[in-house]
mmCIF file of C-alpha atoms in Angstrom:
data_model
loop_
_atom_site.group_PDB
_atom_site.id
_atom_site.type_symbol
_atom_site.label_atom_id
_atom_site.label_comp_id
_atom_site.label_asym_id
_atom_site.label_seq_id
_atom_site.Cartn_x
_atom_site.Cartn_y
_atom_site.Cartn_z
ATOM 1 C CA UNK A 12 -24.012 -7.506 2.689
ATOM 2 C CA UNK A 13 -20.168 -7.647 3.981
ATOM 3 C CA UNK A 14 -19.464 -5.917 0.418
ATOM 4 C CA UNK A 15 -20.881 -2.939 0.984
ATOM 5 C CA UNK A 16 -18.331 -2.402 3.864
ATOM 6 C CA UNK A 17 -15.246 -1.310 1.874
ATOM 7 C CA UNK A 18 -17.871 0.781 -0.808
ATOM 8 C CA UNK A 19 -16.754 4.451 1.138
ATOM 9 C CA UNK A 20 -13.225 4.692 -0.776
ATOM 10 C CA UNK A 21 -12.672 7.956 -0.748
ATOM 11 C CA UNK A 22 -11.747 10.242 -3.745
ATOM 12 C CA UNK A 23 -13.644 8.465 -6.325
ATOM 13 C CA UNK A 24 -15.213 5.379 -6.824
ATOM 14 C CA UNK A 25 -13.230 2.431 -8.177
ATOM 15 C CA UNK A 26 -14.705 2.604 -11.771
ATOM 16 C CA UNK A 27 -10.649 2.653 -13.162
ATOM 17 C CA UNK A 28 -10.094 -0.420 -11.135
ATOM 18 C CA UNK A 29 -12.542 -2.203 -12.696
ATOM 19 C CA UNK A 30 -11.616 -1.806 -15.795
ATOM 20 C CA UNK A 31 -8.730 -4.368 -15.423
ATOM 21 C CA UNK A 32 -11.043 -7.595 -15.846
ATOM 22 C CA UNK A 33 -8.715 -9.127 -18.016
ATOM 23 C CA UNK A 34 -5.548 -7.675 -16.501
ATOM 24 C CA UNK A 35 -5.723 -9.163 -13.485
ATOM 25 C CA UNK A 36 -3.864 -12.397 -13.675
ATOM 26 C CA UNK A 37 -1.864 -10.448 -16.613
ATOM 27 C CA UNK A 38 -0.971 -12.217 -20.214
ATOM 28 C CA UNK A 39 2.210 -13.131 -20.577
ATOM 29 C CA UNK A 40 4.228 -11.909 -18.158
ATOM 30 C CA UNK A 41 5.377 -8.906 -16.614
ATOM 31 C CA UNK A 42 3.860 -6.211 -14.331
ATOM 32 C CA UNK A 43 1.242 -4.212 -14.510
ATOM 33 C CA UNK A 44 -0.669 -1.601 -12.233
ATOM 34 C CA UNK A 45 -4.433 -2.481 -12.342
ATOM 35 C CA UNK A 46 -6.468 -0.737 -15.085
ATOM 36 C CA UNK A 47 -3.801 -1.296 -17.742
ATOM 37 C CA UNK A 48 -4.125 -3.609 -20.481
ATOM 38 C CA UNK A 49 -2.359 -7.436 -20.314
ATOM 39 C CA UNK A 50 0.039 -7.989 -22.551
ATOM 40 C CA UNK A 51 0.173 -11.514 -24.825
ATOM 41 C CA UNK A 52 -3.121 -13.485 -25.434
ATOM 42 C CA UNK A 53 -5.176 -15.125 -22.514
ATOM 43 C CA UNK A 54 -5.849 -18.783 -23.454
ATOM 44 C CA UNK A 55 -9.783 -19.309 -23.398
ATOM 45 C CA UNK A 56 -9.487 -22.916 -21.710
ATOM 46 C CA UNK A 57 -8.674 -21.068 -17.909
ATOM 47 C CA UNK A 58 -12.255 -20.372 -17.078
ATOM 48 C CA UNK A 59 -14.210 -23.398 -18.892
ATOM 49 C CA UNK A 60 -17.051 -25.678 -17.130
ATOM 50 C CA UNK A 61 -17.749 -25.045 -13.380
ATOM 51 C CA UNK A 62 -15.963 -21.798 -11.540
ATOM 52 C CA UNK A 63 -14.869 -23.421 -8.176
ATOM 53 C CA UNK A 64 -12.325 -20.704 -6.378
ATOM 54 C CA UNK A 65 -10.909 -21.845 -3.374
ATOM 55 C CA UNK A 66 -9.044 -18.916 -0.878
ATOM 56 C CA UNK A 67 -6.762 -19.704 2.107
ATOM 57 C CA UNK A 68 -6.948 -17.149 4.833
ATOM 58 C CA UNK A 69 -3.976 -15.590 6.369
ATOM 59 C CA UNK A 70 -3.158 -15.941 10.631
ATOM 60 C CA UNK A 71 -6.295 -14.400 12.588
ATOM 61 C CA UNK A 72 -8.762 -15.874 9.365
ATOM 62 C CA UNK A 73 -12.489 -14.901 8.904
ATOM 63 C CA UNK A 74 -14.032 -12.315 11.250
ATOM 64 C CA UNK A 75 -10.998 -10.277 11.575
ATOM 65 C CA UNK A 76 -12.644 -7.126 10.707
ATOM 66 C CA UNK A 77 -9.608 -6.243 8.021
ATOM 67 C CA UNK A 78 -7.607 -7.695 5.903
ATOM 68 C CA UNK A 79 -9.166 -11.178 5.972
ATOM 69 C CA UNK A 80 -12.358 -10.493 5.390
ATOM 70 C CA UNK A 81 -11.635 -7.747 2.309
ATOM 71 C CA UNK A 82 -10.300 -10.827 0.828
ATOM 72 C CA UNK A 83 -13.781 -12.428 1.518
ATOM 73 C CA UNK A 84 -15.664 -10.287 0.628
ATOM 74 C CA UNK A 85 -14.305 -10.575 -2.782
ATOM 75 C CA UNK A 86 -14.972 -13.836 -2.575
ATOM 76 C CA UNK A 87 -18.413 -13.445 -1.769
ATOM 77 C CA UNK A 88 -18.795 -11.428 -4.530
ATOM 78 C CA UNK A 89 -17.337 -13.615 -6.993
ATOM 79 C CA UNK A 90 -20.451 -16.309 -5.812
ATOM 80 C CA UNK A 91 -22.935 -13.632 -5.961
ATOM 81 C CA UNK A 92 -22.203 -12.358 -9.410
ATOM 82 C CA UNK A 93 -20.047 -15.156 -11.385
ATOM 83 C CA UNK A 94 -21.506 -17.819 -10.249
ATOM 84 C CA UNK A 95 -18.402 -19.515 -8.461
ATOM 85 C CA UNK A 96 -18.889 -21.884 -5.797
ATOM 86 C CA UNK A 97 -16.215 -21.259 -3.099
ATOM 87 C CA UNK A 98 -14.638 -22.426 -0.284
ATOM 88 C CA UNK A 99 -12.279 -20.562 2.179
ATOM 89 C CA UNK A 100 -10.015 -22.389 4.559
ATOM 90 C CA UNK A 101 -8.029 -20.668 7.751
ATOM 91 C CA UNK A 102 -4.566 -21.705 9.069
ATOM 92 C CA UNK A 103 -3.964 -22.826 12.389
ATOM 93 C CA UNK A 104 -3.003 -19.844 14.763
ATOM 94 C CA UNK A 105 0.857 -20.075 14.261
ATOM 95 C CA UNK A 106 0.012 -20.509 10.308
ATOM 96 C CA UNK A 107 2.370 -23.461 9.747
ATOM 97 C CA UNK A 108 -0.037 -25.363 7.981
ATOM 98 C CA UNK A 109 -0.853 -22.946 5.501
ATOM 99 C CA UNK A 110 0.859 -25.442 2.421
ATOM 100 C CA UNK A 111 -1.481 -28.305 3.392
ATOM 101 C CA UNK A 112 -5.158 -25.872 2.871
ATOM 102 C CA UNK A 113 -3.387 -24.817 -0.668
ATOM 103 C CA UNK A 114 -3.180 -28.665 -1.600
ATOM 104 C CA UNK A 115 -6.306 -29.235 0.134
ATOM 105 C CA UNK A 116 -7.998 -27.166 -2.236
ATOM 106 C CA UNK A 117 -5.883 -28.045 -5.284
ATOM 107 C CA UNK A 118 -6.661 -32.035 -4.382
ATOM 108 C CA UNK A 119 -10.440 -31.125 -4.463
ATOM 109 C CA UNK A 120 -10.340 -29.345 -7.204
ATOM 110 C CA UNK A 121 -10.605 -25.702 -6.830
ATOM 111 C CA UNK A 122 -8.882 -23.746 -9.533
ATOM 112 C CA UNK A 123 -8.044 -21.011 -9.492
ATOM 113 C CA UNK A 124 -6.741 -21.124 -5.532
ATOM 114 C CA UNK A 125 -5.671 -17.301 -3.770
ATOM 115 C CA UNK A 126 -3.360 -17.251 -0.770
ATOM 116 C CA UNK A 127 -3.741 -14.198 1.217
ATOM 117 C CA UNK A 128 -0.688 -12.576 2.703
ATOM 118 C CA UNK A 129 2.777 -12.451 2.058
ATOM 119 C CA UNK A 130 3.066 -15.271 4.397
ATOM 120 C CA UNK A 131 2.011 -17.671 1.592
ATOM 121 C CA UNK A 132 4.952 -17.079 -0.559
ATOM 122 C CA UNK A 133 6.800 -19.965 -0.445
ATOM 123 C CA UNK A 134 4.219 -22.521 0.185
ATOM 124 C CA UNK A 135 2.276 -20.742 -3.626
ATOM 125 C CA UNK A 136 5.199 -21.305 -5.165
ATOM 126 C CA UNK A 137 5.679 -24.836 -4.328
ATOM 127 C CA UNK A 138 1.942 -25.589 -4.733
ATOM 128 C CA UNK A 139 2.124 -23.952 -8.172
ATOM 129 C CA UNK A 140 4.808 -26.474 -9.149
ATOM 130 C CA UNK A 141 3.253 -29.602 -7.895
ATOM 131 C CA UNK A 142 -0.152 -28.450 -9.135
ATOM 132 C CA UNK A 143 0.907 -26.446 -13.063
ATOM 133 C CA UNK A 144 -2.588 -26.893 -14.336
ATOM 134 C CA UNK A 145 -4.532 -24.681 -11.028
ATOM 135 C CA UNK A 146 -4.201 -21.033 -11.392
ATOM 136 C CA UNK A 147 -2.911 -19.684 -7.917
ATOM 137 C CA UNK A 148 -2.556 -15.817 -6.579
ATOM 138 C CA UNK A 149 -1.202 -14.300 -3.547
ATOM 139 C CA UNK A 150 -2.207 -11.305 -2.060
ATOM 140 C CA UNK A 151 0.676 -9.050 -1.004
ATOM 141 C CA UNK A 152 3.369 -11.344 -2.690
ATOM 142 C CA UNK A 153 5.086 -10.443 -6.346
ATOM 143 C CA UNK A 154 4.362 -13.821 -9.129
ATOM 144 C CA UNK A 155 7.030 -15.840 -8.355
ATOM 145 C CA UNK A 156 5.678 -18.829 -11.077
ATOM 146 C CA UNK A 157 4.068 -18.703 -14.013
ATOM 147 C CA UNK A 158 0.319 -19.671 -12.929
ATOM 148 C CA UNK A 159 0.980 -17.461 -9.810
ATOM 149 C CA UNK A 160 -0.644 -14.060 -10.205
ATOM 150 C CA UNK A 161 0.527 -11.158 -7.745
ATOM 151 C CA UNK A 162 -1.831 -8.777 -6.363
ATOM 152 C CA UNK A 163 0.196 -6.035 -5.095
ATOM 153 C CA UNK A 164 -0.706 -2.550 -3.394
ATOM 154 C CA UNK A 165 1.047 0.844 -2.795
ATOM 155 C CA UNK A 166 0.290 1.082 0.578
ATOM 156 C CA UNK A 167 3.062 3.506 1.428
ATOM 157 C CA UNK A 168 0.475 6.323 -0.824
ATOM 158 C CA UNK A 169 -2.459 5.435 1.264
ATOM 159 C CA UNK A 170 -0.367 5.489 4.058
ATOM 160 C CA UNK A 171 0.881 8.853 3.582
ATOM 161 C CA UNK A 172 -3.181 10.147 3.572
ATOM 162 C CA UNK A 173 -3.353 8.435 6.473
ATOM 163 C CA UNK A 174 -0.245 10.550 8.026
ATOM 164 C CA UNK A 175 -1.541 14.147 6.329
ATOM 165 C CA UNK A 176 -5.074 13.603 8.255
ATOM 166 C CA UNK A 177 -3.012 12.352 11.560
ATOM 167 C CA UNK A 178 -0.707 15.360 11.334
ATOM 168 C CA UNK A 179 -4.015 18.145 10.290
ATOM 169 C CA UNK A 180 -6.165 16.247 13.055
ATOM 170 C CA UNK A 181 -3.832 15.925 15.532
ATOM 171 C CA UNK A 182 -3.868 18.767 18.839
ATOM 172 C CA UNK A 183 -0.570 17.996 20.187
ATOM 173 C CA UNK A 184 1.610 17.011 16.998
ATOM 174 C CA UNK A 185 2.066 14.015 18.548
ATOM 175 C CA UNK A 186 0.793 10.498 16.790
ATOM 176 C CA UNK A 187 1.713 6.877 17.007
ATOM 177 C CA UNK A 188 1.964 3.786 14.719
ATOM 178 C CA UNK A 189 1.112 0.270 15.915
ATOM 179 C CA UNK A 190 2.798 -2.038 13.467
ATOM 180 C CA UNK A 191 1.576 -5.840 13.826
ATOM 181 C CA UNK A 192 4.863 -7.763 12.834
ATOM 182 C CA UNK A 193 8.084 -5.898 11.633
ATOM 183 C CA UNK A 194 8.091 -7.373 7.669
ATOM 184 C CA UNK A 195 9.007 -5.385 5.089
ATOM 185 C CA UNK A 196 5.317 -5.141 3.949
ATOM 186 C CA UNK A 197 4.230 -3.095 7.170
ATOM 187 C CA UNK A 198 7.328 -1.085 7.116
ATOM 188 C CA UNK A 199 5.953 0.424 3.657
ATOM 189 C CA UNK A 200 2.921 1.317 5.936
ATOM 190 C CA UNK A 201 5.392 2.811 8.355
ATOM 191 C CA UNK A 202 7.098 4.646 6.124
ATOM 192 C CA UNK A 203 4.039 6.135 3.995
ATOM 193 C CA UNK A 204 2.928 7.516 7.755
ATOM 194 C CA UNK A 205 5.700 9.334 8.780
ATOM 195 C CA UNK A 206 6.354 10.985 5.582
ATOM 196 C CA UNK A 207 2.945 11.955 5.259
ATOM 197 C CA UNK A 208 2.910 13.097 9.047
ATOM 198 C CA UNK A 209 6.033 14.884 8.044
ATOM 199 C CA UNK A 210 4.336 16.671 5.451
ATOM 200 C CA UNK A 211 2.347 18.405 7.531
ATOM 201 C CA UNK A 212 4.250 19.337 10.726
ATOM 202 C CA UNK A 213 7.848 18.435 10.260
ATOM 203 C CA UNK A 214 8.733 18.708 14.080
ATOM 204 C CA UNK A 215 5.660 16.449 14.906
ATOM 205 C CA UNK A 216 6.864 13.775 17.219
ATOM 206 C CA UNK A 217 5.786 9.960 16.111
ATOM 207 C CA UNK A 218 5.958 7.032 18.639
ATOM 208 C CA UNK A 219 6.828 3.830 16.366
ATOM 209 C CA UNK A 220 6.071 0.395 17.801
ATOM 210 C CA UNK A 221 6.186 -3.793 16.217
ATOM 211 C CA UNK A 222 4.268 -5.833 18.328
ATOM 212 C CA UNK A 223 6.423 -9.452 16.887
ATOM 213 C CA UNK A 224 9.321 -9.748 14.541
ATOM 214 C CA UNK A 225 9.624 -10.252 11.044
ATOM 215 C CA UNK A 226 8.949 -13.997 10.275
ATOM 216 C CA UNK A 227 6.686 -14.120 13.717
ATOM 217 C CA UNK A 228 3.043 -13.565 12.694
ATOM 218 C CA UNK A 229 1.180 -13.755 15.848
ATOM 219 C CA UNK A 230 1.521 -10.011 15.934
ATOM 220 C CA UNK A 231 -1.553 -10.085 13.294
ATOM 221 C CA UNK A 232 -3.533 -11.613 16.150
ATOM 222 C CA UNK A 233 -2.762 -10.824 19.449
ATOM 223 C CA UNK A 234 -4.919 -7.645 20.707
ATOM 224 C CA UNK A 235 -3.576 -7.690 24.140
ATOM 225 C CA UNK A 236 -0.028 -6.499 22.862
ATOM 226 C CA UNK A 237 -1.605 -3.854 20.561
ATOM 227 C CA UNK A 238 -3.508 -2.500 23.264
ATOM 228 C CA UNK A 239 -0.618 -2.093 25.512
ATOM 229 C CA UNK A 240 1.696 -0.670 22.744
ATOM 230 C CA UNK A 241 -1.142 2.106 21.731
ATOM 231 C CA UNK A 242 -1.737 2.428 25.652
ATOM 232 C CA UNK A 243 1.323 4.038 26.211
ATOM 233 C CA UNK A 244 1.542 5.613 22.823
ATOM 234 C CA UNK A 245 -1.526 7.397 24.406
ATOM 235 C CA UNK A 246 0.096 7.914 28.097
ATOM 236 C CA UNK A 247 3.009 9.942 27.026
ATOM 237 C CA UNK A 248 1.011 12.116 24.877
ATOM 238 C CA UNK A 249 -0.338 10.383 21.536
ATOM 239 C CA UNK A 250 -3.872 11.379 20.309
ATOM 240 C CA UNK A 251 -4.022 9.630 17.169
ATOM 241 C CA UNK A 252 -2.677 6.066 16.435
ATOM 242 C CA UNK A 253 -2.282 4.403 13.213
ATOM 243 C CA UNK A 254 -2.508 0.530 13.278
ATOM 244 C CA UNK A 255 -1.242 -1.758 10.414
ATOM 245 C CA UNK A 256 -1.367 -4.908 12.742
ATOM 246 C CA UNK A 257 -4.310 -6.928 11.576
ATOM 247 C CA UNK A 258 -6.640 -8.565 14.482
ATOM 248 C CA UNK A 259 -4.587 -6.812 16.555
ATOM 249 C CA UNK A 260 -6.206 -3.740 15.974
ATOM 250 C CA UNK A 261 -8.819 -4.166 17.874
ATOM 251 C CA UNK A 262 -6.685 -3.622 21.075
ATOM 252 C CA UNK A 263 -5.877 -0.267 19.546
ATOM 253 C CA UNK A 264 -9.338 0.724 19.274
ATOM 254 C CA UNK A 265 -9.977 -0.191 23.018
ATOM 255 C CA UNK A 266 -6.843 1.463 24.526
ATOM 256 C CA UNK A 267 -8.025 4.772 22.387
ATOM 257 C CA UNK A 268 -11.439 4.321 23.598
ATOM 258 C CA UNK A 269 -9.740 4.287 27.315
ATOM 259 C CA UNK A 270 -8.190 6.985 26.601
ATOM 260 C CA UNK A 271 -10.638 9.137 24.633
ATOM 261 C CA UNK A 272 -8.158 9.800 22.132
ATOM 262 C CA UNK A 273 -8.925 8.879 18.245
ATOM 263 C CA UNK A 274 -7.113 6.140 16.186
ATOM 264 C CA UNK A 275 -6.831 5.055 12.336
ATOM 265 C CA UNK A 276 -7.878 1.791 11.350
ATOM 266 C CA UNK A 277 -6.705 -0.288 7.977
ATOM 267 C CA UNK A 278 -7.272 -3.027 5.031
ATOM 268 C CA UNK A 279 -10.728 -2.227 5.984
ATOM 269 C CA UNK A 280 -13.372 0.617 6.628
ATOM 270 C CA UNK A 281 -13.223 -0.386 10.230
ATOM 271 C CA UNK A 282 -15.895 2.340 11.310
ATOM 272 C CA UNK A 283 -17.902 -0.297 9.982
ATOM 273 C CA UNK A 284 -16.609 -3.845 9.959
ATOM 274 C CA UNK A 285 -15.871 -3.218 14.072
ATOM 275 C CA UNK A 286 -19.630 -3.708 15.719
ATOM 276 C CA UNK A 287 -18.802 -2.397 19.240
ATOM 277 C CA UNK A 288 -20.157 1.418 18.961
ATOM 278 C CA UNK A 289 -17.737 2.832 21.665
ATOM 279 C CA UNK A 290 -15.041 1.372 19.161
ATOM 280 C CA UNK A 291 -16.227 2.606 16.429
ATOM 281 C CA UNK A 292 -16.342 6.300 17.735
ATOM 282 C CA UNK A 293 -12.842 6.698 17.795
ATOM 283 C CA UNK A 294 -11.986 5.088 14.414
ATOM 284 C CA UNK A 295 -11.484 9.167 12.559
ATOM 285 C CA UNK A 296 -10.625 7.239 9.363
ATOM 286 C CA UNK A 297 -9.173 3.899 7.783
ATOM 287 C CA UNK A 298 -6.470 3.601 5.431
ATOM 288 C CA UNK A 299 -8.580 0.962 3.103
ATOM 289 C CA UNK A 300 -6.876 -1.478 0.904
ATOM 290 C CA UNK A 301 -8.992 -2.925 -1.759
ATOM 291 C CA UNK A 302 -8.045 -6.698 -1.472
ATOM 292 C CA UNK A 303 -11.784 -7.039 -2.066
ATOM 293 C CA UNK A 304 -11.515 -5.918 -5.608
ATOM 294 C CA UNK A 305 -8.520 -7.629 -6.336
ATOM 295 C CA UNK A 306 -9.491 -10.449 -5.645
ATOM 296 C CA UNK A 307 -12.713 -10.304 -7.533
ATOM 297 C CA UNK A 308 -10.584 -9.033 -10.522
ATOM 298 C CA UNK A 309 -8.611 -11.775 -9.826
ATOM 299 C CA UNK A 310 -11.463 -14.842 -10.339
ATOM 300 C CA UNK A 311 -13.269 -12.532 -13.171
ATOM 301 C CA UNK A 312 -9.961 -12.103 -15.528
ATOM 302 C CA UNK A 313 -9.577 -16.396 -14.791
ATOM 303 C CA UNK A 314 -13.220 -17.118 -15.978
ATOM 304 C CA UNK A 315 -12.289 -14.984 -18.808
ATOM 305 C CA UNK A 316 -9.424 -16.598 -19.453
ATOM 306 C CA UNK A 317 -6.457 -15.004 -18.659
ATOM 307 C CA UNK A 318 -2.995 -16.780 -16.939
ATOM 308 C CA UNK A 319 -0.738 -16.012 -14.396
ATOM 309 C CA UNK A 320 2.965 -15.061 -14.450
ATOM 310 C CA UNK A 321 2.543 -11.475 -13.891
ATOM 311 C CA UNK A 322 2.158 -8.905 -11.053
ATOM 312 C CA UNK A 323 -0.903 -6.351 -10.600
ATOM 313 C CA UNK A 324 -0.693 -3.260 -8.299
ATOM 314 C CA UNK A 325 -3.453 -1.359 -6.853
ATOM 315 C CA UNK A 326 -2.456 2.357 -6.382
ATOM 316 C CA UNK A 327 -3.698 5.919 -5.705
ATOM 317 C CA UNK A 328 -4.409 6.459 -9.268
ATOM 318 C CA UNK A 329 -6.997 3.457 -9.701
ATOM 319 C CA UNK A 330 -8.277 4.405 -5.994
ATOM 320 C CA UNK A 331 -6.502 0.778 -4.936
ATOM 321 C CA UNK A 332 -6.066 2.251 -1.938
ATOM 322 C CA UNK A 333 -7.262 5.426 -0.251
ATOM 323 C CA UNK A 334 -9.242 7.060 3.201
ATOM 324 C CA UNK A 335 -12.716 6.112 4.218
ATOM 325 C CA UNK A 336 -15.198 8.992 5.194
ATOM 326 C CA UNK A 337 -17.689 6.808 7.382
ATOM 327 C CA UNK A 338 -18.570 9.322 10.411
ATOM 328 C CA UNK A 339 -17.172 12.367 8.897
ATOM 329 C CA UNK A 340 -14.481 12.984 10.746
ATOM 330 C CA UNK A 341 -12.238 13.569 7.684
ATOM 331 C CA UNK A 342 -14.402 15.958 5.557
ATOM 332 C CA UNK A 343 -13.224 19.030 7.191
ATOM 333 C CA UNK A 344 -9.800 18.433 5.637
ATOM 334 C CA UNK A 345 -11.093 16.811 1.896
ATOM 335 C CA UNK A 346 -9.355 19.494 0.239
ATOM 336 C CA UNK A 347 -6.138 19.156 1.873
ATOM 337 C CA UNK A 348 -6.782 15.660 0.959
ATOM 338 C CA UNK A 349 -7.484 15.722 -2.446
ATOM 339 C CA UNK A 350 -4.194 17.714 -2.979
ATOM 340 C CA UNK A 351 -2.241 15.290 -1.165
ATOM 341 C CA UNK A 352 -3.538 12.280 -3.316
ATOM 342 C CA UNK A 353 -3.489 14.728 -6.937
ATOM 343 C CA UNK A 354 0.344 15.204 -6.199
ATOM 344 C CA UNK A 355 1.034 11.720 -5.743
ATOM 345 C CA UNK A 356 -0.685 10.533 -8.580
ATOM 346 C CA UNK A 357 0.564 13.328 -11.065
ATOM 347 C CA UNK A 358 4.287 12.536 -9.852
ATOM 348 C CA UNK A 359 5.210 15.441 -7.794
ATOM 349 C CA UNK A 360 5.359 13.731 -4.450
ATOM 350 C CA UNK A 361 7.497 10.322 -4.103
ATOM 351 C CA UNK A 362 6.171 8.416 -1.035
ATOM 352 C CA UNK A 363 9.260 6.374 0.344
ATOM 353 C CA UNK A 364 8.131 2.556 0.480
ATOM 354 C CA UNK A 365 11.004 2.155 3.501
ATOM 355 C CA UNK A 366 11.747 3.887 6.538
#
């Protein structure tokens, strides 16, 4: 079952995540981090007759191994316990189609409808004004209408794990990040690293690297450059590389393989999702992301109800993002760990969200 893939969240299970059923697609406006109540009242008609959820894929789509298929596996979920009937669509590989699946879906009436990736921005916004009545949310994207739900994550705090266990793992204080395009999104990945690296060993060198430019996508799915970027990441003296680059990862895995050096994987517990065993030998950990759960949250709050408008974030302190332990490779270092994550939630470390 592809759920049980993202269940090894380390440092608790996601019980207080959970807890924000009716939260998800908020009240009446206004932010909230997931496992807080909604303010306003959620009008009852949202959810009524048949549950049809429709999802549009980011670039790279199903069988990505990450951040795709988190998002469906919430969606799987969402058929297995509520009932829904779903479809997913993907976009073509340079994503400029990705309006037309939203209206697709909307035209055969799917409702609600979840974009996935900050890519979708503009085209959920102007679907959510020709369609009013369809309940829309975008993964990675702050509401920007009011049926438009946000489902937000801190990704700089698991980030920062991530860069503690580089920086404690690591035997030459050197460590590398593969970032897939150069957005402001995987920046916050960037920038939870280094300061987490930092943390540790504050002379530690860290090799930095965007395979495409912000507003170019095909850096989420193009292996071949992430290879080559972690390759030499490796050559000059790397032993642990942190990837935030989508399909792309994948070429990370097989330069560290190569090399017989270790890498971190993301979005996903990709010790599992990644089949080939000599890859998945030199994942040490992944920095998951639970899209799955938000987007389950998501479709659950909408049969209950509830209406867009608002913005949810998954964080540290609901487990909404955190380390897997699959292989073992990080339970040496839990307690280090455990204090890293304890600070952050209690408010006595600040991870920067920029570089």
């Amino acid at each position: 079952m592809l759920g049980k893939r993202f269940s090894k969240l380390m440092l608790g299970s996601v019980a207080g995540v959970m807890l924000m059923a009716a939260a998800a697609c908020g009240g009446g406006g206004g932010d909230t981090t997931a496992g807080q109540e909604p303010t306003g009242a959620a009008s009852s008609e949202a959810g009524g007759g048949s549950l049809k959820v429709g999802l549009a894929f980011d670039v790279g789509g199903r069988g990505d191994k990450s951040f795709n298929d988190a998002a469906y596996a919430g969606l799987e979920k969402a058929k297995a316990e509520l009932g829904a009937e779903i479809k997913e669509l993907s976009p073509s590989a340079d994503g400029s189609n990705r309006g037309d699946l939203l209206r697709q879906l909307a035209d055969a009436g799917y409702n609600p409808i979840i974009g996935v990736g900050f890519a979708y921005a503009e085209d959920v916004k102007k679907a959510a004004e020709e369609y009013p009545d369809i309940q829309f949310a975008i993964v990675d994207s702050a509401s920007n209408a009011p049926n438009v739900t946000g489902l937000l994550f801190a990704e700089e705090q698991g980030s920062y794990l991530a860069g503690v266990a580089a920086a404690t793992k690591s035997e030459t204080g050197h460590v590398g990040f593969v970032g897939g395009v150069e957005s402001d999104l995987i920046k916050k990945f960037e920038a939870g690293f280094v300061a987490g690296v930092k943390s540790v060993k504050s002379d530690a060198k860290i090799d930095i690297r965007y395979l495409t430019p912000d507003g170019d996508f095909s850096g989420f799915k193009a292996p071949d450059k992430g290879k080559v970027a972690a390759e030499k990441m490796y050559q000059d003296g790397a032993d642990i590389v942190y990837h935030a680059a989508g399909d792309s990862g994948l070429g990370v895995f097989q330069a560290a393989a190569a090399a017989g050096k270790k890498a971190i994987g993301v979005d996903s517990d990709q010790r599992e999702t990644v089949k080939e065993p000599e890859l998945q030998s030199v994942i040490m950990t992944s920095m998951l992301k639970r899209v799955d759960v938000s987007v389950f949250e998501f479709i659950k709050a909408f049969q209950g109800g509830a209406k867009g408008g608002t913005n949810v974030t998954y964080d540290l302190k609901v487990d909404g993002v955190g380390l897997s332990t699959t292989g073992g490779e990080i339970d040496d270092i839990k307690d280090k760990l455990d204090a890293a994550k304890k600070d952050i939630v209690d408010g006595k470390i600040t991870v920067p969200a920029k570089p």
